[in-house]
PDB file of C-alpha atoms in Angstrom:
ATOM      1  CA  ALA U   1     -21.939-106.425 -33.294  1.00 69.00           C
ATOM      2  CA  GLN U   2     -24.821-108.828 -32.878  1.00 75.00           C
ATOM      3  CA  SER U   3     -28.393-108.447 -33.050  1.00 89.00           C
ATOM      4  CA  VAL U   4     -31.820-109.714 -31.765  1.00 94.00           C
ATOM      5  CA  SER U   5     -34.916-109.484 -33.566  1.00 95.00           C
ATOM      6  CA  GLN U   6     -37.939-110.618 -32.373  1.00 95.00           C
ATOM      7  CA  HIS U   7     -40.923-109.755 -35.061  1.00 87.00           C
ATOM      8  CA  ASN U   8     -44.119-109.840 -33.046  1.00 87.00           C
ATOM      9  CA  HIS U   9     -43.950-106.573 -30.424  1.00 90.00           C
ATOM     10  CA  HIS U  10     -47.570-107.477 -29.178  1.00 94.00           C
ATOM     11  CA  VAL U  11     -49.711-110.503 -29.644  1.00 97.00           C
ATOM     12  CA  ILE U  12     -53.059-111.339 -28.479  1.00 97.00           C
ATOM     13  CA  LEU U  13     -54.368-114.887 -27.480  1.00 97.00           C
ATOM     14  CA  SER U  14     -57.218-116.810 -25.815  1.00 97.00           C
ATOM     15  CA  GLU U  15     -56.739-119.213 -23.343  1.00 97.00           C
ATOM     16  CA  ALA U  16     -55.763-123.077 -24.983  1.00 97.00           C
ATOM     17  CA  ALA U  17     -54.487-121.290 -27.990  1.00 97.00           C
ATOM     18  CA  SER U  18     -50.987-122.165 -29.371  1.00 98.00           C
ATOM     19  CA  LEU U  19     -48.344-119.543 -29.327  1.00 97.00           C
ATOM     20  CA  GLU U  20     -45.375-119.358 -31.379  1.00 97.00           C
ATOM     21  CA  LEU U  21     -42.619-116.159 -30.699  1.00 97.00           C
ATOM     22  CA  GLY U  22     -40.159-115.500 -33.293  1.00 96.00           C
ATOM     23  CA  CYS U  23     -36.491-114.767 -32.523  1.00 96.00           C
ATOM     24  CA  ASN U  24     -33.883-114.209 -34.762  1.00 96.00           C
ATOM     25  CA  TYR U  25     -30.323-113.173 -34.118  1.00 95.00           C
ATOM     26  CA  SER U  26     -27.165-111.649 -36.375  1.00 92.00           C
ATOM     27  CA  TYR U  27     -24.342-113.198 -35.416  1.00 81.00           C
ATOM     28  CA  GLY U  28     -22.943-116.499 -37.238  1.00 71.00           C
ATOM     29  CA  GLY U  29     -20.560-117.739 -34.504  1.00 79.00           C
ATOM     30  CA  THR U  30     -21.346-120.217 -32.086  1.00 85.00           C
ATOM     31  CA  VAL U  31     -24.028-118.563 -29.808  1.00 89.00           C
ATOM     32  CA  ASN U  32     -25.801-118.936 -26.644  1.00 91.00           C
ATOM     33  CA  LEU U  33     -29.318-118.258 -26.459  1.00 94.00           C
ATOM     34  CA  PHE U  34     -32.009-117.753 -23.818  1.00 95.00           C
ATOM     35  CA  TRP U  35     -35.794-117.180 -23.555  1.00 97.00           C
ATOM     36  CA  TYR U  36     -36.556-114.513 -20.468  1.00 96.00           C
ATOM     37  CA  VAL U  37     -39.906-113.917 -19.233  1.00 97.00           C
ATOM     38  CA  GLN U  38     -41.240-110.980 -16.713  1.00 95.00           C
ATOM     39  CA  TYR U  39     -44.578-111.060 -15.708  1.00 95.00           C
ATOM     40  CA  PRO U  40     -46.077-108.020 -14.754  1.00 91.00           C
ATOM     41  CA  GLY U  41     -44.720-106.529 -11.385  1.00 87.00           C
ATOM     42  CA  GLN U  42     -41.588-108.802 -11.145  1.00 90.00           C
ATOM     43  CA  HIS U  43     -38.429-109.434 -12.563  1.00 90.00           C
ATOM     44  CA  LEU U  44     -36.592-111.293 -15.350  1.00 93.00           C
ATOM     45  CA  GLN U  45     -36.763-114.789 -14.872  1.00 94.00           C
ATOM     46  CA  LEU U  46     -35.142-117.562 -17.483  1.00 94.00           C
ATOM     47  CA  LEU U  47     -37.524-119.492 -19.178  1.00 96.00           C
ATOM     48  CA  LEU U  48     -35.015-121.837 -21.277  1.00 95.00           C
ATOM     49  CA  LYS U  49     -31.380-121.738 -22.663  1.00 94.00           C
ATOM     50  CA  TYR U  50     -29.863-123.484 -25.251  1.00 94.00           C
ATOM     51  CA  PHE U  51     -25.610-123.973 -25.000  1.00 91.00           C
ATOM     52  CA  SER U  52     -25.370-126.790 -26.939  1.00 90.00           C
ATOM     53  CA  GLY U  53     -26.810-130.444 -28.092  1.00 93.00           C
ATOM     54  CA  ASP U  54     -29.985-131.144 -28.598  1.00 95.00           C
ATOM     55  CA  PRO U  55     -31.581-128.109 -30.765  1.00 95.00           C
ATOM     56  CA  LEU U  56     -34.985-128.598 -28.826  1.00 97.00           C
ATOM     57  CA  VAL U  57     -34.665-127.290 -25.702  1.00 97.00           C
ATOM     58  CA  LYS U  58     -37.582-127.477 -22.964  1.00 96.00           C
ATOM     59  CA  GLY U  59     -38.268-124.936 -20.568  1.00 95.00           C
ATOM     60  CA  ILE U  60     -40.394-124.342 -17.372  1.00 93.00           C
ATOM     61  CA  LYS U  61     -43.834-124.014 -17.764  1.00 94.00           C
ATOM     62  CA  GLY U  62     -44.394-126.226 -20.659  1.00 96.00           C
ATOM     63  CA  PHE U  63     -42.253-124.074 -23.050  1.00 97.00           C
ATOM     64  CA  GLU U  64     -40.004-124.864 -25.603  1.00 97.00           C
ATOM     65  CA  ALA U  65     -37.921-123.525 -27.653  1.00 98.00           C
ATOM     66  CA  GLU U  66     -35.864-124.971 -31.602  1.00 96.00           C
ATOM     67  CA  PHE U  67     -32.528-124.052 -32.220  1.00 95.00           C
ATOM     68  CA  ILE U  68     -32.394-124.010 -36.078  1.00 95.00           C
ATOM     69  CA  LYS U  69     -28.704-122.771 -36.867  1.00 92.00           C
ATOM     70  CA  SER U  70     -29.017-122.275 -40.854  1.00 92.00           C
ATOM     71  CA  LYS U  71     -32.080-119.942 -39.883  1.00 94.00           C
ATOM     72  CA  PHE U  72     -30.199-118.205 -37.149  1.00 94.00           C
ATOM     73  CA  SER U  73     -33.605-118.644 -35.327  1.00 96.00           C
ATOM     74  CA  PHE U  74     -34.611-119.796 -31.821  1.00 97.00           C
ATOM     75  CA  ASN U  75     -37.971-119.295 -31.676  1.00 97.00           C
ATOM     76  CA  LEU U  76     -40.262-119.838 -28.670  1.00 97.00           C
ATOM     77  CA  ARG U  77     -43.590-122.433 -28.267  1.00 98.00           C
ATOM     78  CA  LYS U  78     -46.095-123.550 -25.982  1.00 98.00           C
ATOM     79  CA  PRO U  79     -48.716-126.234 -27.114  1.00 97.00           C
ATOM     80  CA  SER U  80     -51.692-124.089 -25.163  1.00 97.00           C
ATOM     81  CA  VAL U  81     -51.441-120.740 -23.404  1.00 97.00           C
ATOM     82  CA  GLN U  82     -53.266-120.054 -20.025  1.00 97.00           C
ATOM     83  CA  TRP U  83     -53.673-116.571 -18.344  1.00 96.00           C
ATOM     84  CA  SER U  84     -51.336-116.618 -16.322  1.00 96.00           C
ATOM     85  CA  ASP U  85     -48.792-116.741 -19.085  1.00 97.00           C
ATOM     86  CA  THR U  86     -49.655-113.137 -19.859  1.00 97.00           C
ATOM     87  CA  ALA U  87     -46.216-111.294 -19.719  1.00 97.00           C
ATOM     88  CA  GLU U  88     -43.229-109.690 -21.943  1.00 95.00           C
ATOM     89  CA  TYR U  89     -41.171-112.094 -23.442  1.00 97.00           C
ATOM     90  CA  PHE U  90     -37.517-111.406 -24.221  1.00 96.00           C
ATOM     91  CA  CYS U  91     -35.072-113.373 -26.991  1.00 96.00           C
ATOM     92  CA  ALA U  92     -31.265-112.895 -25.810  1.00 94.00           C
ATOM     93  CA  VAL U  93     -28.294-114.616 -27.460  1.00 91.00           C
ATOM     94  CA  SER U  94     -24.386-114.196 -25.915  1.00 88.00           C
ATOM     95  CA  LEU U  95     -21.380-115.395 -27.738  1.00 81.00           C
ATOM     96  CA  SER U  96     -20.082-118.624 -26.615  1.00 74.00           C
ATOM     97  CA  GLY U  97     -16.127-118.199 -25.718  1.00 68.00           C
ATOM     98  CA  GLY U  98     -16.621-114.476 -26.056  1.00 62.00           C
ATOM     99  CA  SER U  99     -18.028-111.608 -23.839  1.00 64.00           C
ATOM    100  CA  TYR U 100     -21.122-113.739 -22.128  1.00 71.00           C
ATOM    101  CA  ILE U 101     -22.919-110.575 -22.223  1.00 80.00           C
ATOM    102  CA  PRO U 102     -26.452-111.494 -23.381  1.00 86.00           C
ATOM    103  CA  THR U 103     -27.911-109.102 -26.136  1.00 89.00           C
ATOM    104  CA  PHE U 104     -31.679-108.843 -25.804  1.00 93.00           C
ATOM    105  CA  GLY U 105     -34.683-108.160 -28.324  1.00 93.00           C
ATOM    106  CA  ARG U 106     -37.115-105.617 -28.163  1.00 92.00           C
ATOM    107  CA  GLY U 107     -39.257-107.868 -26.407  1.00 94.00           C
ATOM    108  CA  THR U 108     -42.861-109.111 -27.077  1.00 95.00           C
ATOM    109  CA  SER U 109     -46.148-108.245 -24.880  1.00 95.00           C
ATOM    110  CA  LEU U 110     -48.284-111.430 -24.450  1.00 97.00           C
ATOM    111  CA  ILE U 111     -51.637-111.165 -23.216  1.00 97.00           C
ATOM    112  CA  VAL U 112     -54.010-114.158 -22.554  1.00 97.00           C
ATOM    113  CA  HIS U 113     -57.724-113.704 -22.535  1.00 95.00           C
ATOM    114  CA  PRO U 114     -59.436-116.316 -20.056  1.00 90.00           C
TER     115      PRO U 114
ATOM    116  CA  LYS Z   1     -29.376-118.746  -2.290  1.00 60.00           C
ATOM    117  CA  ALA Z   2     -30.617-115.314  -2.184  1.00 73.00           C
ATOM    118  CA  GLY Z   3     -31.399-113.958  -5.404  1.00 91.00           C
ATOM    119  CA  VAL Z   4     -29.875-110.352  -6.858  1.00 95.00           C
ATOM    120  CA  THR Z   5     -31.523-107.389  -4.547  1.00 96.00           C
ATOM    121  CA  GLN Z   6     -31.152-103.492  -5.909  1.00 97.00           C
ATOM    122  CA  THR Z   7     -32.034-100.602  -3.730  1.00 97.00           C
ATOM    123  CA  PRO Z   8     -33.967 -98.515  -4.059  1.00 97.00           C
ATOM    124  CA  ARG Z   9     -36.542-100.102  -5.616  1.00 96.00           C
ATOM    125  CA  TYR Z  10     -38.147 -96.654  -7.326  1.00 97.00           C
ATOM    126  CA  LEU Z  11     -36.286 -93.113  -7.070  1.00 97.00           C
ATOM    127  CA  ILE Z  12     -37.983 -89.905  -8.490  1.00 98.00           C
ATOM    128  CA  LYS Z  13     -34.973 -87.040  -9.190  1.00 98.00           C
ATOM    129  CA  THR Z  14     -35.117 -83.676 -10.943  1.00 98.00           C
ATOM    130  CA  ARG Z  15     -33.617 -83.003 -14.147  1.00 98.00           C
ATOM    131  CA  GLY Z  16     -29.537 -82.162 -13.662  1.00 98.00           C
ATOM    132  CA  GLN Z  17     -29.294 -84.231 -10.329  1.00 98.00           C
ATOM    133  CA  GLN Z  18     -27.109 -87.273  -9.844  1.00 98.00           C
ATOM    134  CA  VAL Z  19     -28.403 -90.550  -8.489  1.00 98.00           C
ATOM    135  CA  THR Z  20     -26.391 -93.857  -7.309  1.00 98.00           C
ATOM    136  CA  LEU Z  21     -28.359 -97.341  -7.750  1.00 98.00           C
ATOM    137  CA  SER Z  22     -26.993-100.464  -5.956  1.00 98.00           C
ATOM    138  CA  CYS Z  23     -26.844-103.758  -6.570  1.00 98.00           C
ATOM    139  CA  SER Z  24     -25.977-106.746  -4.510  1.00 97.00           C
ATOM    140  CA  PRO Z  25     -25.429-109.858  -6.599  1.00 96.00           C
ATOM    141  CA  ILE Z  26     -26.155-113.767  -6.266  1.00 94.00           C
ATOM    142  CA  SER Z  27     -23.467-114.627  -3.351  1.00 92.00           C
ATOM    143  CA  GLY Z  28     -20.106-116.217  -5.519  1.00 90.00           C
ATOM    144  CA  HIS Z  29     -21.077-114.235  -8.637  1.00 90.00           C
ATOM    145  CA  ARG Z  30     -17.940-112.015  -9.786  1.00 90.00           C
ATOM    146  CA  SER Z  31     -20.027-110.390 -12.958  1.00 91.00           C
ATOM    147  CA  VAL Z  32     -22.482-107.515 -12.533  1.00 94.00           C
ATOM    148  CA  SER Z  33     -23.993-106.182 -15.758  1.00 94.00           C
ATOM    149  CA  TRP Z  34     -26.470-103.030 -15.661  1.00 97.00           C
ATOM    150  CA  TYR Z  35     -29.446-102.787 -18.400  1.00 96.00           C
ATOM    151  CA  GLN Z  36     -31.601 -99.718 -18.996  1.00 97.00           C
ATOM    152  CA  GLN Z  37     -35.366-101.170 -20.008  1.00 94.00           C
ATOM    153  CA  THR Z  38     -37.742 -98.729 -21.632  1.00 92.00           C
ATOM    154  CA  PRO Z  39     -40.865 -99.708 -23.098  1.00 85.00           C
ATOM    155  CA  GLY Z  40     -40.525-100.280 -27.048  1.00 75.00           C
ATOM    156  CA  GLN Z  41     -36.695-100.947 -26.596  1.00 82.00           C
ATOM    157  CA  GLY Z  42     -36.185-103.783 -24.746  1.00 86.00           C
ATOM    158  CA  LEU Z  43     -32.893-104.049 -22.432  1.00 92.00           C
ATOM    159  CA  GLN Z  44     -30.282-101.870 -23.403  1.00 94.00           C
ATOM    160  CA  PHE Z  45     -26.449-102.713 -22.191  1.00 93.00           C
ATOM    161  CA  LEU Z  46     -24.665-100.166 -19.878  1.00 96.00           C
ATOM    162  CA  PHE Z  47     -22.329-101.937 -18.319  1.00 94.00           C
ATOM    163  CA  GLU Z  48     -20.225-105.270 -17.230  1.00 93.00           C
ATOM    164  CA  TYR Z  49     -18.161-105.252 -14.186  1.00 94.00           C
ATOM    165  CA  PHE Z  50     -16.258-108.629 -13.265  1.00 91.00           C
ATOM    166  CA  SER Z  51     -13.808-108.606 -10.050  1.00 91.00           C
ATOM    167  CA  GLU Z  52     -14.052-104.904  -9.733  1.00 94.00           C
ATOM    168  CA  THR Z  53     -12.956-103.933 -13.465  1.00 94.00           C
ATOM    169  CA  GLN Z  54     -15.302-102.746 -15.918  1.00 94.00           C
ATOM    170  CA  ARG Z  55     -15.143-105.347 -18.677  1.00 89.00           C
ATOM    171  CA  ASN Z  56     -17.455-104.569 -21.080  1.00 89.00           C
ATOM    172  CA  LYS Z  57     -19.362-101.033 -21.971  1.00 91.00           C
ATOM    173  CA  GLY Z  58     -22.721-100.124 -23.876  1.00 91.00           C
ATOM    174  CA  ASN Z  59     -23.244 -96.909 -26.091  1.00 91.00           C
ATOM    175  CA  PHE Z  60     -24.378 -95.024 -23.264  1.00 95.00           C
ATOM    176  CA  PRO Z  61     -22.562 -91.485 -22.532  1.00 96.00           C
ATOM    177  CA  GLY Z  62     -19.812 -90.836 -19.887  1.00 96.00           C
ATOM    178  CA  ARG Z  63     -23.205 -89.274 -17.594  1.00 97.00           C
ATOM    179  CA  PHE Z  64     -23.374 -93.190 -16.863  1.00 98.00           C
ATOM    180  CA  SER Z  65     -20.537 -94.762 -14.983  1.00 97.00           C
ATOM    181  CA  GLY Z  66     -20.099 -97.744 -13.037  1.00 97.00           C
ATOM    182  CA  ARG Z  67     -18.394 -99.702 -10.222  1.00 97.00           C
ATOM    183  CA  GLN Z  68     -18.078-102.758  -8.848  1.00 97.00           C
ATOM    184  CA  PHE Z  69     -16.841-103.281  -4.888  1.00 96.00           C
ATOM    185  CA  SER Z  70     -14.174-106.589  -3.613  1.00 95.00           C
ATOM    186  CA  ASN Z  71     -17.697-107.986  -2.185  1.00 93.00           C
ATOM    187  CA  SER Z  72     -18.688-107.930  -5.888  1.00 93.00           C
ATOM    188  CA  ARG Z  73     -21.639-105.496  -5.099  1.00 97.00           C
ATOM    189  CA  SER Z  74     -21.978-102.871  -7.652  1.00 98.00           C
ATOM    190  CA  GLU Z  75     -23.220 -99.304  -7.959  1.00 98.00           C
ATOM    191  CA  MET Z  76     -24.238 -97.205 -11.194  1.00 98.00           C
ATOM    192  CA  ASN Z  77     -24.041 -93.870 -11.165  1.00 98.00           C
ATOM    193  CA  VAL Z  78     -26.096 -91.150 -13.144  1.00 98.00           C
ATOM    194  CA  SER Z  79     -25.242 -87.611 -13.306  1.00 96.00           C
ATOM    195  CA  THR Z  80     -26.486 -84.479 -15.031  1.00 97.00           C
ATOM    196  CA  LEU Z  81     -30.190 -86.373 -15.326  1.00 98.00           C
ATOM    197  CA  GLU Z  82     -32.311 -85.689 -18.205  1.00 97.00           C
ATOM    198  CA  LEU Z  83     -36.127 -86.703 -18.824  1.00 97.00           C
ATOM    199  CA  GLY Z  84     -34.899 -89.468 -21.133  1.00 95.00           C
ATOM    200  CA  ASP Z  85     -33.073 -91.294 -18.443  1.00 97.00           C
ATOM    201  CA  SER Z  86     -36.349 -92.559 -16.883  1.00 97.00           C
ATOM    202  CA  ALA Z  87     -36.371 -96.211 -17.081  1.00 97.00           C
ATOM    203  CA  LEU Z  88     -36.312 -99.396 -15.302  1.00 96.00           C
ATOM    204  CA  TYR Z  89     -32.606 -99.958 -14.384  1.00 98.00           C
ATOM    205  CA  LEU Z  90     -32.071-103.937 -13.993  1.00 97.00           C
ATOM    206  CA  CYS Z  91     -28.737-105.419 -12.598  1.00 96.00           C
ATOM    207  CA  ALA Z  92     -27.967-108.787 -13.612  1.00 94.00           C
ATOM    208  CA  SER Z  93     -25.321-110.822 -11.771  1.00 93.00           C
ATOM    209  CA  SER Z  94     -24.004-114.129 -13.477  1.00 88.00           C
ATOM    210  CA  GLY Z  95     -20.544-116.173 -12.505  1.00 80.00           C
ATOM    211  CA  GLY Z  96     -19.163-114.543 -15.668  1.00 68.00           C
ATOM    212  CA  THR Z  97     -16.965-117.152 -17.037  1.00 70.00           C
ATOM    213  CA  GLY Z  98     -18.084-120.060 -19.454  1.00 65.00           C
ATOM    214  CA  ARG Z  99     -21.862-121.025 -20.161  1.00 73.00           C
ATOM    215  CA  THR Z 100     -23.965-119.609 -17.330  1.00 77.00           C
ATOM    216  CA  GLU Z 101     -27.221-117.173 -17.752  1.00 84.00           C
ATOM    217  CA  ALA Z 102     -27.830-113.844 -16.337  1.00 88.00           C
ATOM    218  CA  PHE Z 103     -30.130-113.809 -12.824  1.00 92.00           C
ATOM    219  CA  PHE Z 104     -32.056-110.362 -13.077  1.00 95.00           C
ATOM    220  CA  GLY Z 105     -32.756-108.371  -9.804  1.00 95.00           C
ATOM    221  CA  GLN Z 106     -36.325-106.584  -9.689  1.00 94.00           C
ATOM    222  CA  GLY Z 107     -34.993-103.378 -11.055  1.00 96.00           C
ATOM    223  CA  THR Z 108     -34.877 -99.682  -9.765  1.00 97.00           C
ATOM    224  CA  ARG Z 109     -37.511 -97.657 -11.465  1.00 96.00           C
ATOM    225  CA  LEU Z 110     -36.272 -94.141 -11.885  1.00 98.00           C
ATOM    226  CA  THR Z 111     -38.589 -91.670 -12.759  1.00 98.00           C
ATOM    227  CA  VAL Z 112     -36.579 -88.011 -13.930  1.00 98.00           C
ATOM    228  CA  VAL Z 113     -38.974 -85.381 -13.847  1.00 97.00           C
TER     229      VAL Z 113
END
């Protein structure tokens, strides 16, 4: 069964700092990759997704992620975080051509200090 | 279009009771998945229904069950509640085929006392 690992469980940054959240998955086949964000008190929202094509994916609110197939990684980045980016971030993977059910990582709690 | 709607938003139940949660997916979506979210464990997949049939199932005990109706609305039932069932239960809907992402509801916060 596939699994998803998020290396950073808690990240604390100051505004304007750069962000990189790690995500690795275990499955070696063709995958679909996602990053979701959950702001305090709100529902999970899709930040960005990768199905195929350009491995550098741009999402909403200035986030981007890079798919590196050889490393089974899909790290999330943002050059300059804002206080409003304080949230929980989840990486998810689904099997392309499979059940389409995404498997989620345990999440990374990001706190941005103003 | 309207998003995924889950009811109720909050529930408090006593150990041993049973509970039913409801989810209305986005119009046109045929797949509904349920997840349990707890601090430190992330989202654990419970099951998925597609066109009224359970298509996928996670590693949860038989006390957790679900069903889907012809209008794609889904219900999740938990019988003989335990304290450890306290969690946020999330419903996600998607087209269920091809490359698609899941859209989540706001969840039902279940507290078992």
